[in-house]
């Protein structure tokens, strides 16, 4: 498979190709990072791109796969997460200049679970400042990849834009009052807000509980 075609696979398709060793996690990460650096300056979906961490994670994921340590359907799949979720050793801004240098010393529970599932973190995604809703971006305004003159609605704008633009295989966001569902809908996708209590919020910088 041509490396440039990898970002156009669904997460499930990519996971299956990684499982059968038709695509390696290293190839997948390289394909996404190349696309991010080529396109995201137009879209502004990422606040932090984790080049070194993602490449190292891909090497470790590939080595585990070769040892027969397959972790499941997300093994080696590159994902990105809203910059509202704590990530150990990687800054977490919540879209706010006051947190521009904040580097957590632990992961949010959902980040821990992604790592346990074998996912590879590409970076932290843009968002409305402090998940306050509306269109107030402190670092850069996220543009809708289908029409760069437009935005994506509520606060998880980077998650909606990056997923729609194929700058990650899939993404995590946060939804208090529509912040997953609106950007997804604005970008022609479906976003799921799980039932209350289904997924841990530990390590999330909340807009409101």
Coordinates of N, CA, C and O in Angstrom, one line a residue, residues 38-202:
X38 N 1.9 18.8 6.4 CA 1.6 19.4 5.1 C 0.3 20.2 5.1 O 0.2 21.2 4.4
X39 N -0.7 19.8 6.0 CA -2.0 20.5 5.9 C -2.4 21.2 7.1 O -3.3 22.1 6.9
X40 N -1.9 20.9 8.3 CA -2.6 21.5 9.4 C -2.3 23.0 9.6 O -3.1 23.6 10.3
X41 N -1.4 23.5 8.9 CA -1.2 25.0 9.0 C -2.4 25.7 8.4 O -2.6 26.9 8.7
X42 N -3.2 25.0 7.6 CA -4.4 25.7 7.0 C -5.6 25.5 7.9 O -6.5 26.2 7.9
X43 N -5.6 24.4 8.8 CA -6.7 24.0 9.5 C -6.6 24.3 11.0 O -7.6 24.7 11.6
X44 N -5.4 24.3 11.5 CA -5.2 24.6 13.0 C -5.9 23.6 13.9 O -6.5 24.0 14.9
X45 N -5.9 22.3 13.6 CA -6.6 21.3 14.4 C -5.7 20.9 15.6 O -6.2 20.4 16.6
X46 N -4.4 21.0 15.5 CA -3.5 20.6 16.6 C -2.9 21.8 17.4 O -2.6 22.8 16.8
X47 N -2.8 21.7 18.7 CA -2.0 22.6 19.5 C -0.6 22.1 19.7 O 0.3 22.9 19.6
X48 N -0.5 20.8 19.9 CA 0.8 20.2 20.1 C 0.9 18.9 19.3 O 0.0 18.1 19.4
X49 N 1.9 18.8 18.4 CA 2.2 17.6 17.6 C 3.3 16.9 18.2 O 4.4 17.4 18.5
X50 N 3.1 15.6 18.5 CA 4.0 14.8 19.3 C 4.9 13.9 18.3 O 4.8 12.7 18.4
X51 N 5.7 14.5 17.5 CA 6.5 13.8 16.5 C 7.3 12.7 17.1 O 7.2 11.5 16.8
X52 N 8.2 13.1 18.1 CA 9.1 12.2 18.7 C 8.5 11.1 19.4 O 8.8 9.9 19.3
X53 N 7.5 11.5 20.3 CA 6.8 10.5 21.1 C 6.0 9.5 20.2 O 6.0 8.3 20.5
X54 N 5.4 10.0 19.1 CA 4.6 9.1 18.3 C 5.5 8.1 17.5 O 5.2 6.9 17.4
X55 N 6.6 8.6 17.1 CA 7.6 7.7 16.4 C 8.1 6.7 17.3 O 8.3 5.5 16.9
X56 N 8.5 7.1 18.5 CA 9.0 6.1 19.5 C 7.9 5.1 19.8 O 8.1 3.9 19.9
X57 N 6.6 5.6 20.0 CA 5.5 4.7 20.3 C 5.3 3.7 19.2 O 4.9 2.5 19.4
X58 N 5.5 4.2 18.0 CA 5.3 3.3 16.8 C 6.3 2.2 16.8 O 6.0 1.0 16.5
X59 N 7.5 2.5 17.1 CA 8.6 1.5 17.1 C 8.3 0.4 18.2 O 8.5 -0.8 18.0
X60 N 7.9 0.9 19.4 CA 7.6 0.0 20.4 C 6.4 -0.9 20.1 O 6.3 -2.1 20.4
X61 N 5.4 -0.3 19.4 CA 4.2 -1.0 19.0 C 4.5 -2.1 18.0 O 4.0 -3.2 18.1
X62 N 5.4 -1.7 17.1 CA 5.8 -2.7 16.0 C 6.6 -3.8 16.7 O 6.4 -5.0 16.3
X63 N 7.5 -3.5 17.6 CA 8.3 -4.5 18.2 C 7.4 -5.5 19.0 O 7.6 -6.7 19.0
X64 N 6.4 -5.0 19.7 CA 5.5 -5.8 20.5 C 4.7 -6.7 19.5 O 4.5 -7.9 19.8
X65 N 4.3 -6.2 18.4 CA 3.6 -7.0 17.4 C 4.4 -8.1 16.9 O 4.0 -9.3 16.8
X66 N 5.7 -7.9 16.6 CA 6.6 -8.9 16.1 C 6.9 -10.0 17.2 O 7.2 -11.1 16.9
X67 N 6.7 -9.6 18.5 CA 6.9 -10.6 19.5 C 5.6 -11.4 19.8 O 5.6 -12.2 20.7
X68 N 4.6 -11.1 19.1 CA 3.3 -11.7 19.3 C 2.4 -11.2 20.3 O 1.5 -11.8 20.8
X69 N 2.8 -9.9 20.8 CA 2.0 -9.3 21.9 C 1.0 -8.3 21.3 O 1.1 -7.1 21.4
X70 N 0.0 -8.9 20.6 CA -1.0 -8.1 20.0 C -2.1 -7.7 21.0 O -2.6 -8.5 21.8
X71 N -2.4 -6.4 21.1 CA -3.2 -5.9 22.2 C -4.6 -5.7 21.8 O -5.4 -5.3 22.7
X72 N -5.0 -5.9 20.6 CA -6.4 -5.7 20.2 C -6.6 -4.8 19.0 O -5.6 -4.4 18.3
X73 N -7.8 -4.5 18.7 CA -8.1 -3.8 17.4 C -7.5 -2.5 17.2 O -7.4 -2.0 16.1
X74 N -7.1 -1.8 18.3 CA -6.5 -0.5 18.2 C -5.0 -0.5 18.3 O -4.3 0.5 18.2
X75 N -4.4 -1.7 18.3 CA -2.9 -1.8 18.4 C -2.3 -1.1 17.2 O -2.5 -1.4 16.0
X76 N -1.4 -0.1 17.5 CA -0.7 0.6 16.5 C -1.5 1.7 15.7 O -0.9 2.3 14.8
X77 N -2.7 1.9 16.1 CA -3.5 2.9 15.4 C -3.2 4.3 15.9 O -3.4 4.6 17.1
X78 N -2.9 5.3 15.1 CA -2.6 6.6 15.5 C -3.8 7.5 15.8 O -4.7 7.6 15.0
X79 N -3.9 8.0 17.0 CA -5.0 8.8 17.4 C -4.6 10.2 18.0 O -3.4 10.4 18.2
X80 N -5.5 11.1 18.1 CA -5.2 12.4 18.8 C -6.3 12.7 19.8 O -7.4 12.1 19.7
X81 N -6.0 13.5 20.7 CA -7.0 13.8 21.8 C -7.1 15.3 22.1 O -6.1 16.0 21.9
X82 N -8.2 15.7 22.5 CA -8.5 17.1 22.9 C -7.5 17.5 24.0 O -7.3 16.8 24.9
X83 N -7.1 18.7 23.9 CA -6.0 19.2 24.8 C -6.6 19.6 26.2 O -6.1 20.4 26.8
X84 N -7.7 18.9 26.5 CA -8.3 19.1 27.8 C -8.0 17.9 28.7 O -8.3 17.9 29.9
X85 N -7.4 16.9 28.1 CA -7.1 15.6 28.8 C -5.6 15.6 29.2 O -4.7 15.8 28.4
X86 N -5.3 15.3 30.5 CA -4.0 15.3 31.0 C -3.1 14.2 30.3 O -3.6 13.0 30.1
X87 N -1.9 14.6 29.9 CA -1.0 13.6 29.2 C 0.4 13.8 29.9 O 1.0 14.8 29.8
X88 N 0.8 12.7 30.5 CA 2.1 12.8 31.2 C 3.3 13.1 30.3 O 3.5 12.5 29.3
X89 N 4.0 14.2 30.7 CA 5.1 14.6 30.0 C 4.9 15.4 28.7 O 5.8 15.8 28.0
X90 N 3.6 15.6 28.4 CA 3.2 16.4 27.2 C 2.2 17.5 27.7 O 1.3 17.2 28.4
X91 N 2.5 18.7 27.3 CA 1.7 19.9 27.8 C 0.2 19.7 27.5 O -0.2 19.1 26.5
X92 N -0.5 20.2 28.5 CA -2.0 20.2 28.4 C -2.5 21.6 28.7 O -2.4 22.1 29.8
X93 N -3.0 22.3 27.6 CA -3.3 23.7 27.8 C -4.8 24.0 28.0 O -5.1 25.1 28.5
X94 N -5.7 23.1 27.7 CA -7.1 23.4 27.8 C -7.4 24.6 26.9 O -8.4 25.3 27.2
X95 N -6.6 24.8 25.9 CA -6.9 26.0 25.0 C -6.7 27.3 25.6 O -7.1 28.3 25.1
X96 N -6.0 27.4 26.8 CA -5.9 28.6 27.5 C -4.4 29.0 27.7 O -3.6 28.2 28.1
X97 N -4.0 30.3 27.4 CA -2.7 30.8 27.6 C -2.1 30.6 29.0 O -0.9 30.4 29.2
X98 N -3.0 30.6 30.0 CA -2.5 30.4 31.4 C -1.9 29.1 31.6 O -1.0 28.9 32.5
X99 N -2.2 28.1 30.7 CA -1.7 26.7 30.8 C -0.7 26.4 29.7 O -0.4 25.2 29.5
X100 N -0.2 27.4 29.0 CA 0.6 27.1 27.8 C 1.9 26.3 28.2 O 2.4 25.6 27.3
X101 N 2.3 26.4 29.4 CA 3.5 25.6 29.8 C 3.3 24.5 30.8 O 4.2 24.0 31.4
X102 N 2.0 24.2 31.0 CA 1.6 23.2 32.0 C 1.9 21.8 31.4 O 1.3 21.4 30.4
X103 N 2.8 21.0 32.1 CA 3.1 19.6 31.7 C 2.7 18.7 32.8 O 3.4 18.7 33.9
X104 N 1.6 17.9 32.7 CA 1.2 17.1 33.8 C 2.2 16.0 34.1 O 3.0 15.5 33.2
X105 N 2.1 15.4 35.3 CA 3.0 14.3 35.7 C 2.3 13.0 35.7 O 2.8 12.0 36.1
X106 N 1.0 13.0 35.2 CA 0.3 11.7 35.1 C -0.7 11.9 34.0 O -1.0 13.0 33.5
X107 N -1.2 10.7 33.5 CA -2.2 10.7 32.4 C -3.6 10.6 33.0 O -3.9 10.1 34.0
X108 N -4.5 11.2 32.2 CA -6.0 10.9 32.4 C -6.2 9.4 32.3 O -5.5 8.7 31.5
X109 N -7.3 9.0 32.9 CA -7.6 7.5 32.8 C -7.8 7.1 31.4 O -7.4 6.0 31.0
X110 N -8.5 7.9 30.6 CA -8.8 7.5 29.2 C -7.5 7.4 28.4 O -7.3 6.6 27.5
X111 N -6.5 8.2 28.7 CA -5.2 8.2 28.1 C -4.5 6.9 28.5 O -3.9 6.2 27.6
X112 N -4.5 6.5 29.7 CA -4.0 5.2 30.2 C -4.6 4.1 29.4 O -3.9 3.1 29.0
X113 N -5.9 4.1 29.3 CA -6.6 3.0 28.6 C -6.3 3.0 27.1 O -6.2 1.9 26.5
X114 N -6.1 4.1 26.5 CA -5.6 4.1 25.1 C -4.3 3.5 24.9 O -4.0 2.7 24.0
X115 N -3.4 3.8 25.8 CA -2.0 3.2 25.8 C -2.1 1.7 26.0 O -1.4 0.9 25.3
X116 N -2.9 1.3 27.0 CA -3.1 -0.2 27.2 C -3.6 -0.9 26.0 O -3.3 -2.0 25.8
X117 N -4.5 -0.2 25.2 CA -5.0 -0.8 24.0 C -4.1 -0.8 22.8 O -4.4 -1.4 21.8
X118 N -2.9 -0.1 23.0 CA -1.9 -0.1 22.0 C -2.0 1.1 21.0 O -1.3 1.2 20.0
X119 N -2.9 2.1 21.3 CA -3.0 3.3 20.5 C -1.7 4.1 20.5 O -0.9 4.0 21.5
X120 N -1.5 4.9 19.5 CA -0.3 5.8 19.5 C -0.8 7.2 19.4 O -1.6 7.6 18.5
X121 N -0.3 8.1 20.3 CA -0.8 9.4 20.4 C 0.0 10.3 19.4 O 1.2 10.5 19.6
X122 N -0.7 10.9 18.5 CA -0.1 11.9 17.5 C 0.0 13.3 18.1 O 0.9 14.0 17.7
X123 N -0.9 13.7 19.0 CA -0.8 15.0 19.5 C -2.1 15.4 20.2 O -3.0 14.6 20.4
X124 N -2.0 16.7 20.7 CA -3.1 17.3 21.4 C -3.9 18.3 20.5 O -3.3 19.1 19.9
X125 N -5.2 18.2 20.6 CA -6.0 18.9 19.6 C -6.6 20.2 20.1 O -6.9 20.4 21.3
X126 N -6.8 21.1 19.2 CA -7.2 22.5 19.5 C -8.6 22.4 20.1 O -9.4 21.5 19.9
X127 N -9.0 23.5 20.8 CA -10.3 23.6 21.4 C -10.6 25.1 21.8 O -9.7 25.9 21.8
X128 N -11.8 25.3 22.0 CA -12.2 26.6 22.5 C -11.7 26.8 24.0 O -11.6 25.8 24.7
X129 N -11.2 28.0 24.3 CA -10.6 28.2 25.6 C -11.4 27.7 26.8 O -12.6 28.0 26.9
X130 N -10.8 26.8 27.6 CA -11.4 26.2 28.8 C -12.7 25.5 28.5 O -13.6 25.4 29.4
X131 N -12.9 25.1 27.3 CA -14.1 24.3 26.9 C -15.4 25.2 27.1 O -16.4 24.6 27.5
X132 N -15.3 26.5 26.9 CA -16.4 27.4 27.3 C -17.5 27.5 26.2 O -18.4 28.2 26.4
X133 N -17.3 26.8 25.1 CA -18.3 26.9 24.0 C -18.1 28.0 23.1 O -17.2 28.8 23.3
X134 N -18.8 28.1 22.0 CA -18.7 29.2 21.1 C -17.5 29.1 20.2 O -17.1 28.0 19.9
X135 N -16.8 30.2 19.9 CA -15.7 30.2 18.9 C -14.5 30.8 19.4 O -13.6 31.2 18.6
X136 N -14.3 31.0 20.7 CA -13.2 31.7 21.3 C -11.9 30.8 21.4 O -11.7 30.1 22.4
X137 N -11.0 30.9 20.4 CA -9.8 30.1 20.4 C -8.6 31.1 20.8 O -8.5 32.1 20.2
X138 N -7.9 30.7 21.8 CA -6.8 31.5 22.2 C -5.5 31.4 21.4 O -4.7 32.3 21.3
X139 N -5.3 30.2 20.9 CA -4.0 29.9 20.1 C -4.2 30.1 18.6 O -3.4 30.8 18.0
X140 N -5.1 29.5 18.1 CA -5.4 29.7 16.6 C -6.8 29.2 16.4 O -7.3 28.2 17.0
X141 N -7.5 29.8 15.4 CA -8.9 29.4 15.2 C -8.9 28.2 14.3 O -8.3 28.1 13.2
X142 N -9.6 27.2 14.7 CA -9.7 25.9 14.0 C -10.7 26.1 12.8 O -11.8 26.6 13.0
X143 N -10.3 25.7 11.6 CA -11.1 25.9 10.4 C -11.7 24.6 10.0 O -11.1 23.5 10.2
X144 N -12.9 24.7 9.4 CA -13.6 23.5 8.9 C -12.8 23.0 7.7 O -12.7 23.8 6.7
X145 N -12.3 21.7 7.6 CA -11.6 21.3 6.5 C -12.4 21.3 5.2 O -11.8 21.3 4.1
X146 N -13.7 21.2 5.3 CA -14.6 21.3 4.1 C -14.8 22.7 3.5 O -15.1 22.8 2.4
X147 N -14.5 23.7 4.4 CA -14.7 25.1 3.9 C -13.9 25.9 4.9 O -14.3 26.2 6.0
X148 N -12.7 26.3 4.5 CA -11.7 27.0 5.4 C -12.2 28.4 5.9 O -11.6 29.0 6.8
X149 N -13.3 28.9 5.3 CA -13.9 30.1 5.8 C -14.7 29.9 7.0 O -15.1 30.9 7.7
X150 N -15.0 28.7 7.4 CA -16.0 28.4 8.4 C -15.3 27.6 9.6 O -14.2 27.1 9.5
X151 N -16.0 27.7 10.7 CA -15.5 27.0 11.9 C -16.3 25.7 12.1 O -16.9 25.1 11.2
X152 N -16.2 25.2 13.4 CA -16.8 23.9 13.7 C -17.7 23.9 14.9 O -18.0 22.8 15.5
X153 N -18.2 25.0 15.3 CA -19.2 25.0 16.4 C -18.6 24.9 17.8 O -17.6 25.6 18.1
X154 N -19.0 24.0 18.6 CA -18.7 24.0 20.0 C -17.2 23.6 20.2 O -16.4 23.4 19.3
X155 N -16.9 23.3 21.5 CA -15.5 23.4 21.9 C -14.5 22.4 21.4 O -13.3 22.7 21.3
X156 N -14.9 21.2 21.0 CA -13.9 20.2 20.5 C -13.6 20.3 19.1 O -13.7 19.4 18.3
X157 N -13.3 21.6 18.7 CA -13.1 21.9 17.2 C -12.0 21.1 16.6 O -12.1 20.6 15.5
X158 N -10.9 21.0 17.3 CA -9.7 20.3 16.8 C -10.0 18.8 16.5 O -9.5 18.2 15.5
X159 N -10.8 18.2 17.4 CA -11.1 16.8 17.3 C -11.9 16.6 16.0 O -11.7 15.6 15.2
X160 N -12.9 17.4 15.8 CA -13.7 17.3 14.6 C -12.9 17.6 13.3 O -13.0 16.8 12.4
X161 N -12.1 18.6 13.3 CA -11.3 19.0 12.1 C -10.3 17.9 11.8 O -10.1 17.6 10.6
X162 N -9.5 17.5 12.8 CA -8.4 16.5 12.5 C -9.0 15.2 12.0 O -8.4 14.6 11.1
X163 N -10.1 14.8 12.6 CA -10.7 13.5 12.1 C -11.2 13.6 10.7 O -11.0 12.7 9.9
X164 N -11.9 14.7 10.4 CA -12.5 14.9 9.1 C -11.4 15.1 8.0 O -11.6 14.6 6.9
X165 N -10.3 15.7 8.4 CA -9.2 16.0 7.5 C -8.3 14.8 7.3 O -7.3 14.9 6.6
X166 N -8.5 13.7 8.0 CA -7.7 12.5 8.0 C -6.3 12.9 8.6 O -5.3 12.4 8.0
X167 N -6.3 13.6 9.6 CA -5.0 14.0 10.3 C -4.8 13.1 11.6 O -3.9 13.3 12.3
X168 N -5.7 12.1 11.8 CA -5.6 11.1 12.8 C -6.6 10.0 12.4 O -7.6 10.3 11.6
X169 N -6.4 8.8 12.9 CA -7.4 7.8 12.5 C -8.7 7.9 13.2 O -9.7 7.6 12.6
X170 N -8.6 8.4 14.4 CA -9.8 8.8 15.2 C -9.4 9.7 16.3 O -8.2 9.9 16.5
X171 N -10.3 10.3 17.1 CA -9.9 11.2 18.1 C -10.8 11.1 19.3 O -11.9 10.5 19.2
X172 N -10.3 11.6 20.4 CA -11.1 11.7 21.7 C -11.4 13.2 21.9 O -10.5 14.1 21.6
X173 N -12.6 13.5 22.4 CA -12.9 14.8 22.7 C -13.6 14.8 24.1 O -13.5 13.9 24.9
X174 N -14.4 15.8 24.4 CA -15.2 15.9 25.6 C -16.5 16.7 25.3 O -16.5 17.6 24.5
X175 N -17.5 16.2 26.0 CA -18.9 16.8 25.6 C -19.6 17.1 26.9 O -20.1 16.2 27.6
X176 N -19.8 18.4 27.2 CA -20.6 18.8 28.3 C -22.0 19.1 27.8 O -23.0 18.7 28.4
X177 N -22.1 19.8 26.7 CA -23.4 20.2 26.2 C -23.4 20.3 24.7 O -24.0 21.1 24.1
X178 N -22.7 19.3 24.1 CA -22.6 19.3 22.6 C -21.3 19.3 22.0 O -21.1 19.3 20.8
X179 N -20.2 19.4 22.8 CA -18.9 19.7 22.3 C -18.2 18.6 21.5 O -17.3 18.9 20.8
X180 N -18.7 17.4 21.6 CA -18.3 16.3 20.7 C -19.2 16.3 19.4 O -18.8 16.3 18.3
X181 N -20.5 16.4 19.7 CA -21.5 16.2 18.6 C -21.6 17.3 17.6 O -21.7 17.1 16.4
X182 N -21.4 18.6 18.1 CA -21.5 19.7 17.1 C -20.4 19.7 16.1 O -20.6 19.8 14.9
X183 N -19.1 19.7 16.6 CA -18.0 19.7 15.6 C -18.1 18.5 14.7 O -17.7 18.6 13.5
X184 N -18.5 17.4 15.2 CA -18.6 16.2 14.3 C -19.6 16.4 13.2 O -19.4 16.2 12.1
X185 N -20.8 17.0 13.6 CA -21.9 17.2 12.7 C -21.4 18.3 11.7 O -21.7 18.2 10.5
X186 N -20.8 19.3 12.1 CA -20.3 20.4 11.3 C -19.3 19.9 10.2 O -19.2 20.5 9.2
X187 N -18.6 18.8 10.6 CA -17.6 18.2 9.7 C -18.1 17.0 8.9 O -17.3 16.3 8.3
X188 N -19.4 16.7 9.0 CA -20.0 15.6 8.2 C -19.8 14.3 8.8 O -19.7 13.3 8.1
X189 N -19.6 14.2 10.2 CA -19.4 12.9 10.9 C -20.4 12.7 12.0 O -21.3 13.5 12.2
X190 N -20.2 11.6 12.7 CA -20.9 11.3 13.9 C -20.0 11.3 15.1 O -19.0 10.7 15.1
X191 N -20.4 12.0 16.1 CA -19.6 12.0 17.4 C -20.5 11.4 18.5 O -21.7 11.7 18.6
X192 N -19.9 10.6 19.3 CA -20.7 9.9 20.4 C -20.4 10.5 21.8 O -19.2 10.6 22.1
X193 N -21.4 10.8 22.5 CA -21.3 11.2 23.9 C -21.8 10.1 24.7 O -23.0 9.8 24.7
X194 N -20.9 9.4 25.4 CA -21.3 8.2 26.2 C -22.2 8.6 27.3 O -22.3 9.7 27.8
X195 N -23.0 7.6 27.8 CA -23.8 7.8 29.0 C -23.0 8.3 30.2 O -21.8 7.9 30.3
X196 N -23.6 9.1 31.0 CA -22.9 9.6 32.2 C -22.3 8.5 33.0 O -23.1 7.6 33.4
X197 N -21.1 8.5 33.4 CA -20.4 7.5 34.2 C -19.9 6.3 33.5 O -19.2 5.5 34.0
X198 N -20.1 6.3 32.2 CA -19.6 5.1 31.4 C -18.1 5.2 31.2 O -17.5 4.1 31.2
X199 N -17.6 6.4 31.1 CA -16.1 6.6 30.9 C -15.6 7.5 31.9 O -16.2 8.6 32.2
X200 N -14.5 7.2 32.5 CA -13.9 8.0 33.6 C -13.6 9.4 33.1 O -13.0 9.6 32.0
X201 N -13.9 10.4 33.9 CA -13.5 11.8 33.7 C -12.2 12.2 34.5 O -11.8 13.3 34.4
X202 N -11.6 11.2 35.1 CA -10.4 11.5 35.9 C -9.3 12.0 35.0 O -8.9 11.3 34.0

